[in-house]
Coordinates of C-alpha atoms in Angstrom, one line a residue:
Chain A
M89 CA -115.4 -85.9 -111.7
Q90 CA -115.3 -85.1 -108.0
N91 CA -116.5 -81.7 -107.0
I92 CA -115.1 -80.4 -103.7
T93 CA -117.1 -77.4 -102.4
I94 CA -115.6 -75.0 -99.9
A95 CA -117.4 -72.0 -98.7
R96 CA -115.4 -68.8 -99.1
N97 CA -115.4 -65.4 -100.8
N98 CA -112.6 -63.2 -102.1
V99 CA -110.7 -65.5 -104.3
N100 CA -107.9 -64.8 -106.8
T101 CA -109.1 -67.4 -109.2
E102 CA -106.0 -67.6 -111.4
A103 CA -103.6 -67.8 -108.4
L104 CA -105.7 -70.4 -106.6
D105 CA -106.0 -72.5 -109.8
A106 CA -102.2 -72.3 -110.2
A107 CA -101.6 -73.4 -106.6
L108 CA -103.9 -76.4 -106.9
R109 CA -102.5 -77.5 -110.3
D110 CA -99.0 -77.1 -108.9
Q111 CA -99.8 -79.4 -106.0
L112 CA -102.2 -81.8 -107.6
G113 CA -101.1 -82.0 -111.2
N114 CA -103.5 -83.7 -113.5
A115 CA -105.8 -84.6 -110.7
C116 CA -107.1 -81.0 -110.8
V117 CA -109.4 -80.3 -113.7
G118 CA -109.9 -76.7 -112.5
I119 CA -111.9 -74.6 -110.1
S120 CA -115.2 -72.6 -110.2
V121 CA -115.8 -69.6 -108.0
G122 CA -119.1 -67.9 -107.2
N123 CA -122.1 -67.8 -105.0
G124 CA -119.9 -67.6 -101.9
Q125 CA -118.0 -70.8 -102.6
V126 CA -115.1 -72.4 -104.4
I127 CA -115.6 -75.7 -106.1
V128 CA -112.4 -77.7 -106.9
H129 CA -113.0 -80.1 -109.8
L130 CA -110.9 -83.2 -109.4
T131 CA -110.8 -86.3 -111.5
D132 CA -112.6 -89.5 -110.4
E133 CA -109.2 -90.9 -109.6
A134 CA -108.2 -88.2 -107.1
T135 CA -107.3 -89.7 -103.8
S136 CA -108.6 -88.7 -100.4
A137 CA -105.2 -87.3 -99.6
Q138 CA -105.5 -85.1 -102.7
I139 CA -108.9 -84.0 -101.7
T140 CA -107.6 -83.0 -98.2
S141 CA -104.8 -81.2 -99.8
A142 CA -107.2 -79.3 -102.1
Q143 CA -109.3 -78.3 -99.1
Q144 CA -106.2 -77.0 -97.3
I145 CA -105.0 -75.0 -100.2
V146 CA -108.3 -73.3 -100.6
A147 CA -108.5 -72.6 -96.9
N148 CA -105.0 -71.1 -96.8
H149 CA -105.4 -69.2 -100.1
D150 CA -104.4 -65.5 -99.9
P151 CA -106.0 -63.6 -102.8
E152 CA -103.6 -60.7 -102.5
V153 CA -100.7 -62.9 -103.6
L154 CA -100.4 -62.5 -107.4
T155 CA -99.2 -65.0 -109.9
D156 CA -96.1 -64.1 -111.9
E157 CA -98.3 -63.2 -114.9
Q158 CA -100.6 -61.1 -112.8
Q159 CA -97.6 -59.3 -111.3
A160 CA -96.1 -58.7 -114.7
E161 CA -99.4 -57.3 -115.9
Q162 CA -99.6 -55.0 -112.9
D163 CA -96.1 -53.8 -113.5
R164 CA -96.9 -53.2 -117.2
Q165 CA -99.9 -51.1 -116.3
Q166 CA -97.9 -49.0 -113.9
R167 CA -95.1 -48.5 -116.4
L168 CA -97.7 -47.5 -119.1
A169 CA -99.2 -45.0 -116.7
Q170 CA -95.8 -43.5 -116.1
L171 CA -94.9 -43.1 -119.8
R172 CA -98.2 -41.8 -121.2
P173 CA -98.0 -38.3 -119.9
N174 CA -94.7 -37.7 -121.8
N175 CA -95.9 -39.2 -125.0
R176 CA -99.0 -37.2 -125.9
D177 CA -97.6 -35.6 -129.0
T178 CA -97.2 -37.2 -132.4
I179 CA -93.8 -38.5 -133.3
Q180 CA -91.5 -36.0 -135.1
P181 CA -88.6 -37.9 -136.7
D182 CA -86.4 -34.8 -136.7
N183 CA -86.5 -34.8 -132.9
F184 CA -84.6 -38.0 -132.8
A185 CA -81.6 -37.1 -134.8
G186 CA -78.7 -38.5 -132.8
Q187 CA -81.1 -39.3 -130.0
L188 CA -81.0 -43.1 -130.0
N189 CA -81.9 -43.3 -126.3
A190 CA -84.9 -41.1 -126.8
L191 CA -86.0 -43.2 -129.7
A192 CA -85.7 -46.3 -127.7
Q193 CA -87.9 -44.8 -125.0
K194 CA -90.5 -44.0 -127.5
I195 CA -90.4 -47.5 -128.8
E196 CA -90.8 -48.8 -125.3
W197 CA -94.0 -46.8 -124.8
L198 CA -95.4 -47.9 -128.2
E199 CA -94.8 -51.5 -127.3
L200 CA -96.7 -51.1 -124.1
E201 CA -99.6 -49.3 -125.9
L202 CA -99.8 -52.1 -128.5
A203 CA -99.9 -54.7 -125.8
E204 CA -102.6 -52.8 -124.1
L205 CA -104.7 -52.7 -127.3
R206 CA -104.2 -56.4 -127.7
G207 CA -105.4 -56.8 -124.1
R208 CA -102.5 -58.6 -122.7
G209 CA -98.8 -58.1 -121.8
Chain B
M53 CA -155.5 -72.7 -109.6
T54 CA -152.6 -74.2 -111.5
A55 CA -153.5 -74.6 -115.2
T56 CA -153.6 -78.2 -116.4
W57 CA -153.5 -79.7 -119.8
T58 CA -155.8 -82.3 -121.2
A59 CA -155.4 -83.8 -124.6
P60 CA -158.1 -82.2 -126.9
R61 CA -160.9 -84.7 -127.6
T62 CA -162.4 -85.3 -131.0
W63 CA -166.1 -84.5 -130.9
A64 CA -168.8 -86.3 -132.8
T65 CA -172.2 -85.1 -133.8
G66 CA -174.6 -85.7 -131.0
N67 CA -172.0 -85.5 -128.2
L68 CA -173.4 -83.8 -125.1
V69 CA -171.2 -80.9 -124.2
T70 CA -171.2 -80.3 -120.4
A71 CA -169.9 -77.5 -118.4
A72 CA -167.2 -79.8 -117.2
D73 CA -166.2 -80.6 -120.7
L74 CA -166.0 -76.9 -121.7
N75 CA -164.0 -76.0 -118.6
E76 CA -161.6 -78.9 -119.2
Q77 CA -161.2 -78.5 -122.9
L78 CA -161.4 -74.8 -123.3
R79 CA -160.8 -73.0 -120.1
D80 CA -158.1 -75.2 -118.6
N81 CA -156.3 -75.9 -121.8
L82 CA -156.4 -72.2 -122.8
E83 CA -155.1 -71.2 -119.4
F84 CA -152.4 -73.7 -119.7
L85 CA -151.3 -72.3 -123.0
K86 CA -151.4 -68.8 -121.6
S87 CA -149.1 -69.8 -118.8
P88 CA -147.1 -72.8 -119.8
P89 CA -144.6 -74.4 -117.4
T90 CA -141.8 -71.8 -117.1
D91 CA -138.9 -71.2 -114.8
E92 CA -136.2 -68.5 -114.9
Y93 CA -133.5 -67.0 -112.8
T94 CA -132.1 -63.5 -113.2
L95 CA -128.6 -63.1 -111.6
N96 CA -128.0 -60.4 -109.0
Q97 CA -125.3 -62.1 -107.0
G98 CA -122.7 -60.8 -104.5
S99 CA -119.9 -61.8 -106.8
D100 CA -119.2 -62.7 -110.4
Y101 CA -118.7 -66.3 -111.4
S102 CA -115.4 -67.6 -112.7
T103 CA -114.0 -71.0 -113.8
T104 CA -110.8 -72.6 -114.9
S105 CA -112.4 -76.0 -115.4
T106 CA -111.4 -77.7 -118.6
S107 CA -114.5 -80.0 -118.4
F108 CA -118.1 -78.9 -118.4
V109 CA -119.3 -78.0 -114.9
D110 CA -122.4 -76.2 -113.5
I111 CA -122.0 -72.5 -113.4
D112 CA -124.2 -72.4 -110.3
A113 CA -125.9 -75.7 -109.3
T114 CA -128.3 -73.8 -107.0
N115 CA -129.4 -70.7 -108.9
L116 CA -128.8 -71.6 -112.5
A117 CA -130.7 -74.8 -112.1
L118 CA -134.3 -74.6 -113.3
T119 CA -137.1 -77.1 -112.9
I120 CA -140.4 -77.4 -114.7
T121 CA -142.9 -80.2 -115.0
T122 CA -144.0 -80.6 -118.6
E123 CA -146.9 -82.3 -120.3
G124 CA -144.5 -83.8 -122.8
G125 CA -143.2 -82.0 -125.9
D126 CA -140.9 -79.2 -126.7
V127 CA -139.1 -76.8 -124.4
L128 CA -137.4 -73.5 -125.3
I129 CA -134.2 -72.8 -123.3
G130 CA -132.6 -69.3 -123.3
F131 CA -129.7 -67.5 -121.8
N132 CA -128.0 -64.1 -122.1
G133 CA -125.0 -62.7 -120.3
T134 CA -121.7 -60.9 -120.4
I135 CA -118.5 -62.9 -120.2
Y136 CA -114.8 -62.0 -119.9
G137 CA -111.5 -63.7 -119.5
S138 CA -108.1 -63.5 -117.9
G139 CA -104.8 -65.4 -117.6
G140 CA -101.6 -65.8 -119.4
T141 CA -103.5 -67.7 -122.1
L142 CA -106.9 -66.2 -122.7
P143 CA -109.7 -68.7 -122.8
T144 CA -112.2 -69.8 -125.3
M145 CA -115.4 -70.3 -123.3
F146 CA -118.0 -73.0 -124.1
M147 CA -121.6 -73.3 -122.8
D148 CA -124.1 -76.1 -122.7
V149 CA -127.3 -77.0 -120.8
A150 CA -127.5 -80.3 -118.9
I151 CA -131.0 -81.7 -118.9
D152 CA -131.6 -84.1 -116.1
G153 CA -127.8 -84.6 -115.8
A154 CA -127.0 -85.1 -119.5
R155 CA -125.6 -82.3 -121.6
M156 CA -128.0 -81.3 -124.3
M157 CA -125.6 -80.8 -127.2
G158 CA -122.5 -82.8 -126.1
D159 CA -119.2 -82.2 -128.0
D160 CA -118.3 -78.5 -127.4
G161 CA -121.8 -77.5 -126.3
I162 CA -124.2 -74.9 -127.6
F163 CA -121.7 -72.2 -128.5
S164 CA -118.1 -71.1 -127.9
H165 CA -116.6 -67.6 -127.7
R166 CA -113.0 -66.8 -128.0
I167 CA -111.8 -64.1 -125.4
E168 CA -109.5 -61.9 -127.4
S169 CA -108.7 -59.3 -124.9
A170 CA -108.4 -59.3 -121.1
T171 CA -109.8 -55.8 -121.0
S172 CA -113.0 -56.5 -123.0
T173 CA -116.3 -58.0 -122.2
Y174 CA -118.5 -60.0 -124.5
C175 CA -122.3 -60.2 -124.8
V176 CA -123.3 -63.8 -125.4
G177 CA -126.6 -65.6 -125.5
F178 CA -128.6 -68.5 -127.0
V179 CA -132.1 -69.8 -127.5
V180 CA -132.3 -73.6 -128.2
L181 CA -135.2 -75.9 -128.7
K182 CA -135.3 -79.2 -126.9
Q183 CA -137.8 -81.4 -128.7
G184 CA -139.7 -84.4 -127.5
L185 CA -139.0 -84.1 -123.8
S186 CA -141.1 -86.6 -121.9
A187 CA -143.9 -85.6 -119.6
G188 CA -142.7 -85.0 -116.0
S189 CA -140.3 -83.0 -114.0
H190 CA -137.1 -81.9 -115.6
T191 CA -134.0 -80.0 -114.4
F192 CA -132.0 -77.7 -116.6
K193 CA -128.5 -76.6 -115.5
L194 CA -126.4 -74.1 -117.3
Q195 CA -122.8 -75.4 -117.7
W196 CA -119.5 -74.0 -119.0
T197 CA -115.9 -74.8 -119.6
V198 CA -112.8 -73.1 -120.8
D199 CA -109.8 -74.4 -122.8
A200 CA -107.3 -72.4 -120.9
G201 CA -107.0 -69.4 -118.5
T202 CA -109.9 -68.1 -116.5
G203 CA -113.4 -67.5 -117.8
G204 CA -115.8 -65.1 -116.0
L205 CA -119.5 -64.3 -116.1
A206 CA -120.8 -61.0 -114.8
A207 CA -123.5 -61.7 -112.3
G208 CA -124.8 -58.4 -111.1
S209 CA -122.3 -57.9 -108.3
G210 CA -121.1 -54.5 -109.6
A211 CA -117.5 -55.6 -109.1
S212 CA -116.8 -55.3 -112.8
I213 CA -120.0 -54.4 -114.6
D214 CA -123.5 -54.5 -113.0
V215 CA -125.5 -56.4 -115.6
H216 CA -128.0 -59.2 -114.8
P217 CA -127.9 -62.3 -117.0
Q218 CA -131.0 -64.4 -117.3
F219 CA -131.5 -68.1 -117.7
W220 CA -135.0 -69.4 -118.6
V221 CA -136.9 -72.4 -119.8
R222 CA -140.5 -72.6 -121.1
E223 CA -142.6 -75.4 -122.5
V224 CA -143.9 -74.4 -125.9
S225 CA -145.7 -77.4 -127.2

């Protein structure tokens, strides 16, 4: 394994890993972050061009740019925060007689709460 | 003065016991047993550690790398910390210790822990015994890997939780 160490702080580990794997494919084994540095783990077969590419990707990395999954998780948390204030009471089935849309909204909120309990979207 | 170890001698009737003998056999050896070769590092870093590596790598080749010079025998190795995970696929995290560059346990390491929730943290730890280590200087490096996603280790930064993991080694025989 070749370990390419680049000094930098403030890293979105998932996003940087995704960017490196997207560019380098199987040459990238992963990254490690901490102690003020990023270490890109490349296979022994990684070329000097791939090493240079990895260094550039790390240098140009913007931690504020989220992955699609991170964005979806952020959106889910925001939606959950919006729905919780209106769903504090226990469900009363009689309240939903002929109220299919209201029932659907209740289900949406429950789905989000379940996902939150499971710790993922 | 750094304690030194001398193999206990077998005494015979009539042997002259000198001050040097007593100091070597009793004083020095007892002092060595009181303070055996030990190294430790307690994390209080500016940021947590994270990894996406699917092969075992050093968590921190500078700080979580301990060195002791042993007299030959057994060494206890310990670690405790708080881990967490993130990603579309949450990881299973594995840890091992590399002794002089070779992973102690091989295979999947000393332990694994499945991260079930991206909003939970998990207390992990181990104590293992390395037997029959040769006399001399030895380096112990804490290593980890994940099978997917991102694994994290709280390191006292206060960014998530402000706990302080400890990695230590001590010669015990």
